Amino acid sequence: MKNVFLRIIDGELPCDKVFENERILAFKDIAPAAPVHILIIPKKSIPNIVSVGKEDAALLGEMILVANQLAHEFHIQDGFRLLTNNGKNAGQIIDHLHLHLIGGKQLGPIA
Ligand code: 5GP
C-alpha cells in the first residue's frame, strides 16, 4: 500500500504546498513543531537515508538547496534546523525520505 507521502505526490491527498518541481515537493507539516515546519520530499520513492545510493547524490543536494531557498522565503535563515529521522528508533513514522525544515522560534536540544 502507498504511504501518505506517495499519496500526496500523486495528488490523492491534499497538502499545503510551498515548493514543487519535477523532482521535489515541499509542504507544511500537518502537526507543526514550530511556527515554520516544512517537509521536503523527493518524488522518487526512497524510504530513508540508509536507502539512498550514489545515483541520488544530486537529488539530495537539490533538496538542501530547496531548504535554503525556503528558509529565506519564510525568513528563518538566521536560525533553523534541517533534519531527517531514519528508522523507528529515530521516530520515523513515514517510510518516505523527508527533510524537516523547522524554525521560527528558539529551538531546544535535539534529543
Ligand atoms: P517522521 O517522524 O516520519 O520523521 O515525520 C513525519 C511527519 O509527517 C510528522 O511531522 C507528521 O506530522 C507529518 N505528517 C504525517 N502525515 C501527514 C499528512 O498527511 N500531511 C502532512 N502535511 N504532514 C503529515
Short mmCIF file of N, CA, C and O and ligand atoms in Angstrom, two decimals:
data_model
loop_
_atom_site.label_atom_id
_atom_site.label_comp_id
_atom_site.label_asym_id
_atom_site.label_seq_id
_atom_site.Cartn_x
_atom_site.Cartn_y
_atom_site.Cartn_z
N MET A 1 0.84 -1.20 0.00
CA MET A 1 0.00 0.00 0.00
C MET A 1 0.88 1.26 0.00
O MET A 1 1.91 1.28 0.65
N LYS A 2 0.44 2.27 -0.71
CA LYS A 2 1.20 3.52 -0.79
C LYS A 2 1.21 4.23 0.55
O LYS A 2 0.18 4.32 1.22
N ASN A 3 2.36 4.80 0.91
CA ASN A 3 2.39 5.60 2.14
C ASN A 3 1.80 7.00 1.87
O ASN A 3 1.54 7.38 0.72
N VAL A 4 1.59 7.72 2.96
CA VAL A 4 0.91 9.02 2.89
C VAL A 4 1.62 9.98 1.93
O VAL A 4 0.97 10.69 1.14
N PHE A 5 2.95 10.01 1.97
CA PHE A 5 3.65 10.99 1.14
C PHE A 5 3.56 10.64 -0.35
O PHE A 5 3.46 11.53 -1.19
N LEU A 6 3.58 9.35 -0.67
CA LEU A 6 3.38 8.97 -2.08
C LEU A 6 1.98 9.38 -2.53
O LEU A 6 1.78 9.80 -3.68
N ARG A 7 1.02 9.26 -1.64
CA ARG A 7 -0.36 9.66 -2.00
C ARG A 7 -0.45 11.19 -2.19
O ARG A 7 -1.19 11.67 -3.05
N ILE A 8 0.31 11.93 -1.40
CA ILE A 8 0.35 13.40 -1.59
C ILE A 8 0.99 13.72 -2.93
O ILE A 8 0.48 14.53 -3.71
N ILE A 9 2.12 13.06 -3.24
CA ILE A 9 2.80 13.28 -4.53
C ILE A 9 1.86 13.00 -5.69
O ILE A 9 1.82 13.74 -6.68
N ASP A 10 1.09 11.94 -5.57
CA ASP A 10 0.18 11.54 -6.66
C ASP A 10 -1.13 12.33 -6.67
O ASP A 10 -2.03 12.05 -7.47
N GLY A 11 -1.27 13.29 -5.74
CA GLY A 11 -2.46 14.14 -5.73
C GLY A 11 -3.69 13.48 -5.13
O GLY A 11 -4.80 13.99 -5.25
N GLU A 12 -3.50 12.36 -4.46
CA GLU A 12 -4.64 11.64 -3.86
C GLU A 12 -5.00 12.22 -2.49
O GLU A 12 -6.11 12.02 -2.01
N LEU A 13 -4.03 12.91 -1.88
CA LEU A 13 -4.28 13.59 -0.60
C LEU A 13 -3.83 15.03 -0.75
O LEU A 13 -2.85 15.31 -1.45
N PRO A 14 -4.52 15.96 -0.08
CA PRO A 14 -4.13 17.38 -0.20
C PRO A 14 -2.91 17.70 0.65
O PRO A 14 -2.56 16.95 1.57
N CYS A 15 -2.26 18.79 0.31
CA CYS A 15 -1.18 19.30 1.17
C CYS A 15 -1.09 20.80 0.97
O CYS A 15 -1.59 21.34 -0.03
N ASP A 16 -0.46 21.46 1.94
CA ASP A 16 -0.24 22.91 1.85
C ASP A 16 1.13 23.10 1.20
O ASP A 16 2.15 23.23 1.87
N LYS A 17 1.14 23.12 -0.13
CA LYS A 17 2.39 23.09 -0.90
C LYS A 17 3.11 24.44 -0.86
O LYS A 17 2.49 25.48 -1.02
N VAL A 18 4.43 24.39 -0.66
CA VAL A 18 5.22 25.61 -0.68
C VAL A 18 6.30 25.60 -1.76
O VAL A 18 6.91 26.62 -2.06
N PHE A 19 6.55 24.43 -2.35
CA PHE A 19 7.53 24.32 -3.44
C PHE A 19 7.25 23.04 -4.22
O PHE A 19 6.91 22.01 -3.64
N GLU A 20 7.46 23.12 -5.54
CA GLU A 20 7.39 21.90 -6.35
C GLU A 20 8.18 22.08 -7.63
O GLU A 20 8.15 23.13 -8.27
N ASN A 21 8.94 21.04 -7.99
CA ASN A 21 9.47 20.93 -9.34
C ASN A 21 9.34 19.47 -9.78
O ASN A 21 8.59 18.71 -9.14
N GLU A 22 10.00 19.05 -10.81
CA GLU A 22 9.81 17.68 -11.34
C GLU A 22 10.32 16.62 -10.36
O GLU A 22 9.91 15.47 -10.42
N ARG A 23 11.21 17.02 -9.47
CA ARG A 23 11.88 16.03 -8.61
C ARG A 23 11.52 16.13 -7.14
O ARG A 23 11.67 15.15 -6.39
N ILE A 24 11.06 17.28 -6.72
CA ILE A 24 10.93 17.58 -5.28
C ILE A 24 9.61 18.27 -4.99
O ILE A 24 9.13 19.10 -5.78
N LEU A 25 9.03 17.93 -3.83
CA LEU A 25 7.82 18.60 -3.35
C LEU A 25 8.09 19.03 -1.90
O LEU A 25 8.73 18.29 -1.15
N ALA A 26 7.60 20.20 -1.54
CA ALA A 26 7.71 20.65 -0.15
C ALA A 26 6.36 21.20 0.29
O ALA A 26 5.68 21.89 -0.47
N PHE A 27 5.99 20.86 1.52
CA PHE A 27 4.66 21.27 2.03
C PHE A 27 4.74 21.39 3.54
O PHE A 27 5.65 20.85 4.19
N LYS A 28 3.75 22.10 4.11
CA LYS A 28 3.75 22.33 5.56
C LYS A 28 3.38 21.05 6.30
O LYS A 28 2.47 20.32 5.87
N ASP A 29 4.07 20.81 7.41
CA ASP A 29 3.76 19.65 8.25
C ASP A 29 2.37 19.82 8.86
O ASP A 29 2.00 20.91 9.29
N ILE A 30 1.62 18.73 8.90
CA ILE A 30 0.24 18.78 9.39
C ILE A 30 0.20 19.02 10.91
O ILE A 30 -0.81 19.52 11.43
N ALA A 31 1.26 18.69 11.60
CA ALA A 31 1.33 18.89 13.06
C ALA A 31 2.63 19.62 13.38
O ALA A 31 3.60 19.02 13.88
N PRO A 32 2.68 20.93 13.08
CA PRO A 32 3.95 21.66 13.16
C PRO A 32 4.55 21.70 14.57
O PRO A 32 3.84 21.92 15.55
N ALA A 33 5.87 21.49 14.62
CA ALA A 33 6.60 21.54 15.89
C ALA A 33 7.09 22.95 16.18
O ALA A 33 7.64 23.22 17.25
N ALA A 34 6.90 23.88 15.24
CA ALA A 34 7.37 25.26 15.37
C ALA A 34 6.57 26.10 14.37
O ALA A 34 5.88 25.54 13.50
N PRO A 35 6.65 27.43 14.48
CA PRO A 35 5.90 28.28 13.54
C PRO A 35 6.17 27.95 12.08
O PRO A 35 5.26 28.05 11.25
N VAL A 36 7.41 27.60 11.77
CA VAL A 36 7.72 27.12 10.41
C VAL A 36 8.12 25.66 10.52
O VAL A 36 9.07 25.31 11.25
N HIS A 37 7.37 24.79 9.87
CA HIS A 37 7.71 23.35 9.86
C HIS A 37 7.29 22.81 8.49
O HIS A 37 6.11 22.59 8.23
N ILE A 38 8.30 22.65 7.65
CA ILE A 38 8.06 22.25 6.26
C ILE A 38 8.74 20.91 6.02
O ILE A 38 9.84 20.65 6.53
N LEU A 39 8.08 20.06 5.26
CA LEU A 39 8.65 18.77 4.86
C LEU A 39 9.08 18.87 3.41
O LEU A 39 8.31 19.31 2.56
N ILE A 40 10.31 18.46 3.15
CA ILE A 40 10.87 18.50 1.79
C ILE A 40 11.10 17.05 1.37
O ILE A 40 11.86 16.33 2.03
N ILE A 41 10.43 16.63 0.31
CA ILE A 41 10.49 15.21 -0.05
C ILE A 41 10.84 15.04 -1.53
O ILE A 41 10.49 15.87 -2.37
N PRO A 42 11.54 13.94 -1.85
CA PRO A 42 11.77 13.63 -3.26
C PRO A 42 10.52 12.97 -3.83
O PRO A 42 9.78 12.28 -3.11
N LYS A 43 10.27 13.19 -5.11
CA LYS A 43 9.14 12.47 -5.74
C LYS A 43 9.50 11.02 -5.99
O LYS A 43 8.63 10.15 -6.04
N LYS A 44 10.80 10.77 -6.12
CA LYS A 44 11.26 9.38 -6.25
C LYS A 44 10.99 8.64 -4.94
O LYS A 44 11.16 9.20 -3.86
N SER A 45 10.57 7.38 -5.05
CA SER A 45 10.28 6.60 -3.86
C SER A 45 11.58 6.11 -3.21
O SER A 45 12.21 5.18 -3.69
N ILE A 46 11.97 6.79 -2.12
CA ILE A 46 13.17 6.42 -1.35
C ILE A 46 12.72 6.37 0.11
O ILE A 46 12.24 7.36 0.64
N PRO A 47 12.86 5.24 0.79
CA PRO A 47 12.32 5.13 2.16
C PRO A 47 13.01 6.05 3.17
O PRO A 47 12.35 6.65 4.01
N ASN A 48 14.33 6.13 3.12
CA ASN A 48 15.05 6.93 4.11
C ASN A 48 16.53 7.05 3.70
O ASN A 48 16.90 6.61 2.62
N ILE A 49 17.33 7.63 4.58
CA ILE A 49 18.73 7.91 4.23
C ILE A 49 19.53 6.63 3.98
O ILE A 49 20.39 6.59 3.10
N VAL A 50 19.27 5.57 4.74
CA VAL A 50 20.06 4.35 4.54
C VAL A 50 19.73 3.69 3.20
O VAL A 50 20.44 2.78 2.79
N SER A 51 18.68 4.15 2.55
CA SER A 51 18.30 3.57 1.26
C SER A 51 18.85 4.34 0.07
O SER A 51 18.67 3.90 -1.06
N VAL A 52 19.46 5.49 0.31
CA VAL A 52 19.91 6.28 -0.84
C VAL A 52 21.18 5.68 -1.45
O VAL A 52 21.98 5.03 -0.76
N GLY A 53 21.34 5.89 -2.74
CA GLY A 53 22.54 5.42 -3.43
C GLY A 53 23.29 6.59 -4.03
O GLY A 53 22.83 7.74 -3.98
N LYS A 54 24.45 6.28 -4.62
CA LYS A 54 25.26 7.34 -5.23
C LYS A 54 24.47 8.08 -6.29
O LYS A 54 24.66 9.27 -6.51
N GLU A 55 23.56 7.37 -6.95
CA GLU A 55 22.77 8.00 -8.02
C GLU A 55 21.81 9.06 -7.47
O GLU A 55 21.26 9.85 -8.24
N ASP A 56 21.64 9.09 -6.15
CA ASP A 56 20.72 10.07 -5.53
C ASP A 56 21.45 11.31 -5.02
O ASP A 56 20.82 12.20 -4.44
N ALA A 57 22.76 11.36 -5.22
CA ALA A 57 23.54 12.46 -4.62
C ALA A 57 23.05 13.83 -5.09
O ALA A 57 22.88 14.76 -4.28
N ALA A 58 22.80 13.97 -6.38
CA ALA A 58 22.36 15.27 -6.89
C ALA A 58 20.99 15.64 -6.34
O ALA A 58 20.72 16.80 -6.00
N LEU A 59 20.13 14.64 -6.23
CA LEU A 59 18.78 14.87 -5.69
C LEU A 59 18.86 15.35 -4.24
O LEU A 59 18.17 16.31 -3.85
N LEU A 60 19.69 14.72 -3.44
CA LEU A 60 19.83 15.13 -2.04
C LEU A 60 20.39 16.55 -1.95
O LEU A 60 19.95 17.35 -1.12
N GLY A 61 21.35 16.85 -2.82
CA GLY A 61 21.90 18.20 -2.85
C GLY A 61 20.84 19.22 -3.21
O GLY A 61 20.76 20.30 -2.61
N GLU A 62 20.01 18.87 -4.16
CA GLU A 62 18.95 19.78 -4.57
C GLU A 62 17.93 19.98 -3.45
O GLU A 62 17.41 21.08 -3.26
N MET A 63 17.66 18.92 -2.68
CA MET A 63 16.73 19.06 -1.54
C MET A 63 17.29 20.07 -0.53
O MET A 63 16.54 20.86 0.06
N ILE A 64 18.59 20.06 -0.33
CA ILE A 64 19.19 21.02 0.61
C ILE A 64 19.13 22.43 0.03
O ILE A 64 18.87 23.40 0.76
N LEU A 65 19.30 22.57 -1.28
CA LEU A 65 19.16 23.89 -1.89
C LEU A 65 17.73 24.41 -1.76
O LEU A 65 17.49 25.60 -1.54
N VAL A 66 16.75 23.50 -1.87
CA VAL A 66 15.35 23.89 -1.68
C VAL A 66 15.15 24.36 -0.23
O VAL A 66 14.47 25.37 0.02
N ALA A 67 15.76 23.65 0.71
CA ALA A 67 15.66 24.06 2.12
C ALA A 67 16.24 25.47 2.30
O ALA A 67 15.64 26.31 2.99
N ASN A 68 17.36 25.73 1.67
CA ASN A 68 17.98 27.06 1.73
C ASN A 68 17.01 28.12 1.20
O ASN A 68 16.76 29.15 1.85
N GLN A 69 16.45 27.85 0.04
CA GLN A 69 15.50 28.80 -0.58
C GLN A 69 14.30 29.05 0.33
O GLN A 69 13.89 30.19 0.56
N LEU A 70 13.75 27.97 0.88
CA LEU A 70 12.55 28.11 1.72
C LEU A 70 12.89 28.81 3.04
O LEU A 70 12.08 29.59 3.56
N ALA A 71 14.08 28.57 3.57
CA ALA A 71 14.50 29.25 4.81
C ALA A 71 14.48 30.77 4.59
O ALA A 71 14.05 31.53 5.46
N HIS A 72 14.93 31.20 3.41
CA HIS A 72 14.88 32.64 3.10
C HIS A 72 13.44 33.10 2.90
O HIS A 72 13.04 34.13 3.42
N GLU A 73 12.67 32.32 2.15
CA GLU A 73 11.28 32.74 1.87
C GLU A 73 10.47 32.87 3.15
O GLU A 73 9.59 33.73 3.26
N PHE A 74 10.75 32.00 4.13
CA PHE A 74 9.98 32.02 5.37
C PHE A 74 10.71 32.81 6.48
O PHE A 74 10.32 32.77 7.64
N HIS A 75 11.82 33.52 6.07
CA HIS A 75 12.52 34.44 6.97
C HIS A 75 13.06 33.76 8.22
O HIS A 75 13.01 34.32 9.31
N ILE A 76 13.57 32.55 8.06
CA ILE A 76 14.17 31.86 9.21
C ILE A 76 15.66 31.56 8.94
O ILE A 76 16.24 30.70 9.60
N GLN A 77 16.23 32.27 7.98
CA GLN A 77 17.60 31.94 7.58
C GLN A 77 18.62 32.13 8.70
O GLN A 77 19.69 31.56 8.67
N ASP A 78 18.27 32.90 9.74
CA ASP A 78 19.21 33.12 10.83
C ASP A 78 19.15 32.03 11.90
O ASP A 78 19.96 32.04 12.84
N GLY A 79 18.21 31.10 11.79
CA GLY A 79 18.15 30.03 12.79
C GLY A 79 17.09 29.01 12.44
O GLY A 79 15.89 29.28 12.56
N PHE A 80 17.53 27.87 12.00
CA PHE A 80 16.57 26.79 11.71
C PHE A 80 17.26 25.46 11.86
O PHE A 80 18.50 25.40 11.97
N ARG A 81 16.48 24.42 11.86
CA ARG A 81 17.02 23.06 11.92
C ARG A 81 16.55 22.32 10.69
O ARG A 81 15.39 22.45 10.28
N LEU A 82 17.48 21.54 10.12
CA LEU A 82 17.15 20.71 8.96
C LEU A 82 17.52 19.29 9.34
O LEU A 82 18.70 19.00 9.56
N LEU A 83 16.52 18.42 9.45
CA LEU A 83 16.83 17.08 9.95
C LEU A 83 15.98 16.03 9.25
O LEU A 83 14.94 16.32 8.67
N THR A 84 16.48 14.80 9.34
CA THR A 84 15.71 13.68 8.83
C THR A 84 15.76 12.56 9.86
O THR A 84 16.82 12.30 10.45
N ASN A 85 14.63 11.94 10.12
CA ASN A 85 14.58 10.80 11.01
C ASN A 85 14.76 9.53 10.18
O ASN A 85 14.07 9.35 9.16
N ASN A 86 15.68 8.69 10.60
CA ASN A 86 15.94 7.46 9.86
C ASN A 86 15.65 6.25 10.76
O ASN A 86 16.39 5.98 11.70
N GLY A 87 14.55 5.57 10.47
CA GLY A 87 14.24 4.34 11.21
C GLY A 87 13.44 4.59 12.47
O GLY A 87 13.29 5.71 12.95
N LYS A 88 12.90 3.47 12.99
CA LYS A 88 11.99 3.52 14.14
C LYS A 88 12.60 4.18 15.36
O LYS A 88 11.97 4.97 16.05
N ASN A 89 13.87 3.85 15.66
CA ASN A 89 14.49 4.40 16.86
C ASN A 89 14.66 5.90 16.79
O ASN A 89 14.82 6.57 17.82
N ALA A 90 14.64 6.45 15.58
CA ALA A 90 14.75 7.91 15.42
C ALA A 90 13.37 8.56 15.35
O ALA A 90 13.26 9.78 15.25
N GLY A 91 12.32 7.73 15.38
CA GLY A 91 10.97 8.27 15.33
C GLY A 91 10.43 8.45 13.93
O GLY A 91 9.45 9.18 13.73
N GLN A 92 11.04 7.79 12.94
CA GLN A 92 10.50 7.90 11.58
C GLN A 92 9.16 7.16 11.51
O GLN A 92 9.09 5.96 11.77
N ILE A 93 8.11 7.89 11.16
CA ILE A 93 6.79 7.25 11.09
C ILE A 93 6.33 7.07 9.65
O ILE A 93 5.44 6.27 9.39
N ILE A 94 6.90 7.81 8.73
CA ILE A 94 6.51 7.67 7.32
C ILE A 94 7.73 7.23 6.52
O ILE A 94 8.75 7.92 6.49
N ASP A 95 7.60 6.07 5.88
CA ASP A 95 8.74 5.47 5.19
C ASP A 95 8.93 6.04 3.79
O ASP A 95 8.90 5.32 2.78
N HIS A 96 9.05 7.36 3.74
CA HIS A 96 9.40 8.05 2.50
C HIS A 96 10.33 9.17 2.93
O HIS A 96 9.96 9.99 3.78
N LEU A 97 11.53 9.21 2.36
CA LEU A 97 12.54 10.19 2.77
C LEU A 97 11.95 11.60 2.86
O LEU A 97 11.24 12.04 1.95
N HIS A 98 12.24 12.28 3.97
CA HIS A 98 11.79 13.67 4.09
C HIS A 98 12.73 14.44 4.99
O HIS A 98 13.22 13.94 6.00
N LEU A 99 12.98 15.69 4.61
CA LEU A 99 13.72 16.62 5.45
C LEU A 99 12.72 17.50 6.17
O LEU A 99 11.79 18.03 5.55
N HIS A 100 12.90 17.63 7.48
CA HIS A 100 12.10 18.59 8.25
C HIS A 100 12.87 19.91 8.27
O HIS A 100 14.03 19.95 8.71
N LEU A 101 12.24 20.98 7.83
CA LEU A 101 12.80 22.33 7.95
C LEU A 101 11.99 23.02 9.06
O LEU A 101 10.79 23.26 8.90
N ILE A 102 12.68 23.28 10.18
CA ILE A 102 11.98 23.74 11.39
C ILE A 102 12.59 25.03 11.89
O ILE A 102 13.82 25.13 12.03
N GLY A 103 11.76 26.02 12.17
CA GLY A 103 12.29 27.27 12.70
C GLY A 103 11.18 28.23 13.05
O GLY A 103 10.00 27.87 13.10
N GLY A 104 11.57 29.46 13.34
CA GLY A 104 10.59 30.49 13.69
C GLY A 104 10.41 30.65 15.18
O GLY A 104 9.55 31.40 15.64
N LYS A 105 11.21 29.91 15.97
CA LYS A 105 11.22 30.09 17.42
C LYS A 105 12.58 29.60 17.93
O LYS A 105 13.35 28.98 17.18
N GLN A 106 12.87 29.88 19.20
CA GLN A 106 14.10 29.35 19.80
C GLN A 106 13.94 27.84 19.96
O GLN A 106 13.02 27.37 20.63
N LEU A 107 14.80 27.08 19.31
CA LEU A 107 14.70 25.63 19.33
C LEU A 107 15.46 25.05 20.52
O LEU A 107 16.50 25.57 20.91
N GLY A 108 14.96 23.94 21.04
CA GLY A 108 15.60 23.27 22.17
C GLY A 108 16.60 22.24 21.71
O GLY A 108 16.93 22.15 20.52
N PRO A 109 17.07 21.41 22.66
CA PRO A 109 18.04 20.37 22.31
C PRO A 109 17.45 19.36 21.35
O PRO A 109 16.22 19.19 21.31
N ILE A 110 18.29 18.69 20.58
CA ILE A 110 17.79 17.77 19.54
C ILE A 110 17.23 16.50 20.16
O ILE A 110 16.17 16.03 19.76
N ALA A 111 17.94 15.89 21.08
CA ALA A 111 17.47 14.59 21.59
C ALA A 111 17.60 14.53 23.10
O ALA A 111 18.29 15.32 23.69
P1 5GP B 1 8.79 11.46 10.74
O1 5GP B 1 8.50 11.21 12.19
O2 5GP B 1 8.45 10.27 9.87
O3 5GP B 1 10.18 11.99 10.50
O4 5GP B 1 7.85 12.67 10.34
C1 5GP B 1 6.66 12.56 9.63
C2 5GP B 1 6.00 13.91 9.67
O5 5GP B 1 4.94 13.90 8.75
C3 5GP B 1 5.41 14.28 11.02
O6 5GP B 1 6.00 15.51 11.48
C4 5GP B 1 3.91 14.40 10.74
O7 5GP B 1 3.31 15.45 11.47
C5 5GP B 1 3.87 14.64 9.27
N1 5GP B 1 2.67 14.14 8.61
C6 5GP B 1 2.09 12.91 8.77
N2 5GP B 1 1.02 12.77 7.97
C7 5GP B 1 0.92 13.94 7.27
C8 5GP B 1 0.00 14.41 6.28
O8 5GP B 1 -0.94 13.73 5.86
N3 5GP B 1 0.20 15.68 5.79
C9 5GP B 1 1.25 16.45 6.24
N4 5GP B 1 1.35 17.68 5.70
N5 5GP B 1 2.13 16.04 7.16
C10 5GP B 1 1.97 14.81 7.67
#
